[in-house]
Short mmCIF file of C-alpha atoms and ligand atoms in Angstrom, two decimals:
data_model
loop_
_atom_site.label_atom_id
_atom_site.label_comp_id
_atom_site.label_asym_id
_atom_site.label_seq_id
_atom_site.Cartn_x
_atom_site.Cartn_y
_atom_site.Cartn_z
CA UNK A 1 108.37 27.91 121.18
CA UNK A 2 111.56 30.15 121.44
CA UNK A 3 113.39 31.20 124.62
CA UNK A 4 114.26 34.99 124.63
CA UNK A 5 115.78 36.51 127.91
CA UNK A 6 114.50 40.12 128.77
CA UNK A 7 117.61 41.68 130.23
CA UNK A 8 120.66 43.90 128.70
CA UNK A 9 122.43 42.48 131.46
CA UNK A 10 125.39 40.47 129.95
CA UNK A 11 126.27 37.94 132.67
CA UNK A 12 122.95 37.04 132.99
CA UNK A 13 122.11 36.52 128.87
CA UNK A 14 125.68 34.42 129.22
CA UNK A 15 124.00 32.50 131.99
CA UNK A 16 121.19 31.93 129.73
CA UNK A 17 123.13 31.04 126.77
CA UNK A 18 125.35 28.39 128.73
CA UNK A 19 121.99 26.55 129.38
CA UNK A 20 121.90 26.07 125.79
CA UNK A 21 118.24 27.32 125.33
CA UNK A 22 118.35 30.53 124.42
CA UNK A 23 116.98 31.67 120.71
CA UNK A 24 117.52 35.38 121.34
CA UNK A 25 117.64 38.73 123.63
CA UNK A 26 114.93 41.57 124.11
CA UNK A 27 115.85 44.83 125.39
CA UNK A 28 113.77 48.47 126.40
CA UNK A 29 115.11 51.63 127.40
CA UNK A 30 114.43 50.98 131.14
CA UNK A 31 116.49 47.98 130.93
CA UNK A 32 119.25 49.65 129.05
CA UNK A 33 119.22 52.07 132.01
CA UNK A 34 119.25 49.58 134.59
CA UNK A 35 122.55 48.68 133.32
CA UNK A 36 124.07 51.96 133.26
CA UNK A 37 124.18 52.12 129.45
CA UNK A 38 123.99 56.07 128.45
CA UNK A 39 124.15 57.90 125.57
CA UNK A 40 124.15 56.79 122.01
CA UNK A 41 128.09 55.46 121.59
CA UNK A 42 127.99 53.26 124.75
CA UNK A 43 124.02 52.25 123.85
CA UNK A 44 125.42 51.29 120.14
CA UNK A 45 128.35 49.33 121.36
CA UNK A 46 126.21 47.63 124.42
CA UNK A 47 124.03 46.38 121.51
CA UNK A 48 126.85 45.38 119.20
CA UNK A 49 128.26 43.34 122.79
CA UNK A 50 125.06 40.94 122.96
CA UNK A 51 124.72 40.31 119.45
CA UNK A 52 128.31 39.02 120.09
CA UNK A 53 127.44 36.66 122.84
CA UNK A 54 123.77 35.37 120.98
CA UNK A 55 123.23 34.12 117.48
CA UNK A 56 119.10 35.02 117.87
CA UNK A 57 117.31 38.04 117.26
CA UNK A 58 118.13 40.76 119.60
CA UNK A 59 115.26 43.28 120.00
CA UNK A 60 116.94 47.14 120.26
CA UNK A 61 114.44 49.83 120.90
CA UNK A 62 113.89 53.14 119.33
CA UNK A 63 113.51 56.46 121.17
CA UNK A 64 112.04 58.50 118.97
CA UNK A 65 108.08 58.72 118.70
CA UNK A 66 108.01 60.07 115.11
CA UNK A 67 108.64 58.49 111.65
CA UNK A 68 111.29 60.16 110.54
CA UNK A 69 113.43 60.08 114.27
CA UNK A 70 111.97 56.19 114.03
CA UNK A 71 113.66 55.39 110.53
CA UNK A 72 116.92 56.89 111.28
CA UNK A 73 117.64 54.85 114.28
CA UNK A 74 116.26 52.14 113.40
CA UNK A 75 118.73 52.14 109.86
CA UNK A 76 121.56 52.87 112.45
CA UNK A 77 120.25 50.03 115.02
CA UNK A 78 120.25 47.98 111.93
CA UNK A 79 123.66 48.36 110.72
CA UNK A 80 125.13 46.68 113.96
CA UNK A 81 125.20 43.66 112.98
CA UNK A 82 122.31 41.47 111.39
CA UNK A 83 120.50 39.88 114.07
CA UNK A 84 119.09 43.34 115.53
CA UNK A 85 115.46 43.69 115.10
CA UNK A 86 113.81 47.52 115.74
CA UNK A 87 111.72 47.51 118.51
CA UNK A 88 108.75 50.21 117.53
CA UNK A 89 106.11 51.10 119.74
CA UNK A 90 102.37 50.50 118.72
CA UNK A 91 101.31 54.37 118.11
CA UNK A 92 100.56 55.98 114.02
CA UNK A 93 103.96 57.01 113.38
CA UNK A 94 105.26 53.47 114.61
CA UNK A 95 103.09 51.75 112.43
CA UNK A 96 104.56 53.75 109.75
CA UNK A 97 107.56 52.82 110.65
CA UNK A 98 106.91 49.14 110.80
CA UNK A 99 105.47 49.25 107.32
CA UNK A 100 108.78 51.79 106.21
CA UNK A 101 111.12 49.06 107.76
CA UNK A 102 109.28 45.96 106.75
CA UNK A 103 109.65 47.12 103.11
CA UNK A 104 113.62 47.45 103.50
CA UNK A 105 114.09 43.99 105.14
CA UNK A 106 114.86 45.52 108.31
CA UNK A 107 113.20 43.28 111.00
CA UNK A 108 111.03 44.79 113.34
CA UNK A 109 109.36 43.99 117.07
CA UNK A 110 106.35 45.90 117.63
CA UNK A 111 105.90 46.55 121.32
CA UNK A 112 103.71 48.22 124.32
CA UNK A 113 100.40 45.85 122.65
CA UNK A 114 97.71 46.05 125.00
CA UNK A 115 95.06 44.66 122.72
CA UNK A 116 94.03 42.72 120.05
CA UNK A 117 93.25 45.77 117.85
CA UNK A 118 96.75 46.62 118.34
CA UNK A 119 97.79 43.50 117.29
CA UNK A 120 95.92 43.57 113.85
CA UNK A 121 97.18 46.65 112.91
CA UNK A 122 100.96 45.51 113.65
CA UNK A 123 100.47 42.66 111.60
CA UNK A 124 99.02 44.49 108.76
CA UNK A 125 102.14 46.70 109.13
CA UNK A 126 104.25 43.55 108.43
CA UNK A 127 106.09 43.62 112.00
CA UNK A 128 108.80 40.32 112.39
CA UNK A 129 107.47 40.60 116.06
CA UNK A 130 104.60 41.29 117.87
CA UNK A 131 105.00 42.09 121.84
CA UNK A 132 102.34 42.00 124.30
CA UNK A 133 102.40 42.78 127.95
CA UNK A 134 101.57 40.09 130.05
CA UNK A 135 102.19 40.90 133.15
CA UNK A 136 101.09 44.74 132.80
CA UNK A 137 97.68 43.90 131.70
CA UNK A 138 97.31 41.19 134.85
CA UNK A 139 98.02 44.76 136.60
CA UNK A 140 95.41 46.06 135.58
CA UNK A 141 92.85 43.07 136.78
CA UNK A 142 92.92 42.03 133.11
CA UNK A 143 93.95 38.36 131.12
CA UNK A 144 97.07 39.16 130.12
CA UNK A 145 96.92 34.99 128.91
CA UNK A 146 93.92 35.66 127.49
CA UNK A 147 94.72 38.63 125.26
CA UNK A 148 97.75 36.43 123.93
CA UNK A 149 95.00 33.57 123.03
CA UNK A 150 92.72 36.64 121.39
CA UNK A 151 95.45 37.32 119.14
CA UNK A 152 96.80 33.88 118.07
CA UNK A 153 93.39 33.25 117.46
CA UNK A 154 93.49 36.03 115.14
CA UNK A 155 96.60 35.28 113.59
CA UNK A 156 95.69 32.09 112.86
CA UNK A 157 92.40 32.54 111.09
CA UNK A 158 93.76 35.46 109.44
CA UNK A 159 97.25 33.82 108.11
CA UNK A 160 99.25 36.03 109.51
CA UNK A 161 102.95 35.90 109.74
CA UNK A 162 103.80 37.91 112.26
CA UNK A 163 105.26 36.05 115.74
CA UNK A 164 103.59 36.20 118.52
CA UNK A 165 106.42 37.07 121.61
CA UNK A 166 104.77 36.80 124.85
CA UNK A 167 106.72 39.77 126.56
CA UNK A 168 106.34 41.78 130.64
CA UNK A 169 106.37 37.90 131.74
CA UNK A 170 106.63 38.19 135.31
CA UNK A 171 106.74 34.06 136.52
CA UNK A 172 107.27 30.97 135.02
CA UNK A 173 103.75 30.06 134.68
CA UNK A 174 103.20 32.78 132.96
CA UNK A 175 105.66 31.51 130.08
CA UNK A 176 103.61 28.14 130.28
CA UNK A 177 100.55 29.59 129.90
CA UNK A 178 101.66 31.93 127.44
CA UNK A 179 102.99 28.55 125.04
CA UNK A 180 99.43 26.86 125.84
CA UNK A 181 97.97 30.37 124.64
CA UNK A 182 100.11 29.90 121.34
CA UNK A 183 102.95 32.54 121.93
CA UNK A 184 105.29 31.20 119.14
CA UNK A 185 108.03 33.09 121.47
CA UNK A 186 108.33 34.01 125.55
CA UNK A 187 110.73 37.09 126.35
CA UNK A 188 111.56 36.09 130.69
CA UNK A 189 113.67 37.48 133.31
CA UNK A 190 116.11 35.08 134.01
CA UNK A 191 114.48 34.08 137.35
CA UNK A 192 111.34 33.07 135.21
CA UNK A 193 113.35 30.54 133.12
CA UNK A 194 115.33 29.11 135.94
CA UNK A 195 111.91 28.93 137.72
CA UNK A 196 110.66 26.20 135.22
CA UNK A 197 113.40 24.09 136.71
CA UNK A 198 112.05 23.91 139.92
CA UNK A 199 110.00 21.29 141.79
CA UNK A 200 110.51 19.71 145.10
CA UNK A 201 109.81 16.24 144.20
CA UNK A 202 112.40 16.32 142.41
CA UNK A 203 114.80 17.91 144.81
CA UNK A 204 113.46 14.62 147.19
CA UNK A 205 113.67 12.01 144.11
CA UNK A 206 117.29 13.23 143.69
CA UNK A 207 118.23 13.12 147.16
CA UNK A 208 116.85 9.55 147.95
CA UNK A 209 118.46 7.91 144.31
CA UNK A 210 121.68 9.82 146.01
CA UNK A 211 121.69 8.32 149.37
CA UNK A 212 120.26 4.77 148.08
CA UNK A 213 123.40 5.29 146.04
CA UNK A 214 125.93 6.01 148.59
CA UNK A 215 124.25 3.45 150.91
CA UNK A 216 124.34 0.58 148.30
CA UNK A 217 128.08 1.57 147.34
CA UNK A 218 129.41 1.99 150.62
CA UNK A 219 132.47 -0.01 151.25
CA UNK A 220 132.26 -1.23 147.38
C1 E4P B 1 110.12 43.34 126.47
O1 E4P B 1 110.14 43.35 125.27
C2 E4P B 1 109.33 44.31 127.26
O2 E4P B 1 109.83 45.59 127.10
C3 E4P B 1 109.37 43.87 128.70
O3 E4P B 1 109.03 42.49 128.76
C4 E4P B 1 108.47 44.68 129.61
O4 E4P B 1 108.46 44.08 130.89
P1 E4P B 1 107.93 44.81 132.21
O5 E4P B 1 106.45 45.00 132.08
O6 E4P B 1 108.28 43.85 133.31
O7 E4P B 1 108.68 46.10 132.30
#
């Protein structure tokens, strides 16, 4: 299963990176602005900055909602350097998109997914990526897990190519669930990564080996 963080926030996708797990970076337009990144120069070089720091995929979205808008940022997203996939929303003139893109070798991620017909369709499109919610359809008293089993169900009886890339992953059980679901990848906050690390027998284990240590050594 692959590790992508879900941030534009470059500190934290170093962080990320120095833990030496990290297979790539997704990105949305609310996240973008979190950072402070306006207009299209500073967007374009922001972009251009992560694909620096990561040697995986980097998902950069598109604004536009119609083909044409789609194609021409996503062929400018594209030329920043080759480990940018488009990130398309799931609505007609995205899947046209997806299919435009997909035949020009131009990776895509296809994103907002809320259900498994939205899934097929993507996938019939030919997107690299496919991105479900997780976390907004648990907001809605919804599976979120469960619609990312649906569709690797799917996939797999289907043969399929197209990556499942568990995404709105709000805890760290959600990115275990999501791998026992069969995400092939998990896009986190870093707190949702870092949260797999955590356990308090182990903070006690370590403690004792520590002071069993110190004891056994002391004077030595
Ligand atoms: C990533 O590709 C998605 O845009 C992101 O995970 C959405 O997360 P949110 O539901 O927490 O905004």
């Amino acid at each position: 299963m692959k590790f992508f963080i879900d941030t534009a926030n470059l500190d934290q996708i170093k962080e990320a990176k120095d833990l030496g797990i990290l297979d790539g970076v997704t990105t949305n337009p609310s996240l973008m602005a979190k950072e402070g990144i306006v207009g299209q120069d500073n967007i374009l070089k922001h972009y251009a900055k992560i694909c620096e720091l990561v040697e995986g995929d980097v998902s950069a979205e598109v604004i536009s909602t119609d083909f044409d808008g789609m194609v021409k940022e996503g062929k400018i997203l594209a030329t920043i350097a080759p480990n940018i996939v488009v990130k398309v929303p799931i609505i007609k003139e995205g899947v046209k998109a997806i299919s435009w893109f997909t035949k020009n070798d131009i990776k895509t991620n296809c994103t907002l997914v809320f259900s498994v017909g939205q899934a097929l369709i993507a996938a019939k499109a030919g997107a690299t990526y496919l991105s479900p919610f997780i976390g907004r359809v648990d907001d809605t008293n919804w599976d979120g897990v469960q619609l990312i089993s649906d569709i690797a169900d799917l996939y797999q009886m289907q043969g399929f190519m197209t990556e499942i890339l568990a995404a709105s992953i709000r805890n760290s059980k959600h990115i275990v669930d999501a791998g026992l679901a069969g995400a092939d990848v998990v896009t986190c906050p870093l707190s949702s990564i870092t949260g797999l690390l955590k356990h308090p027998l182990t903070d006690i284990g370590l403690e004792k080996f520590l002071s069993d240590h110190r004891k056994a050594n002391a004077g030595a």
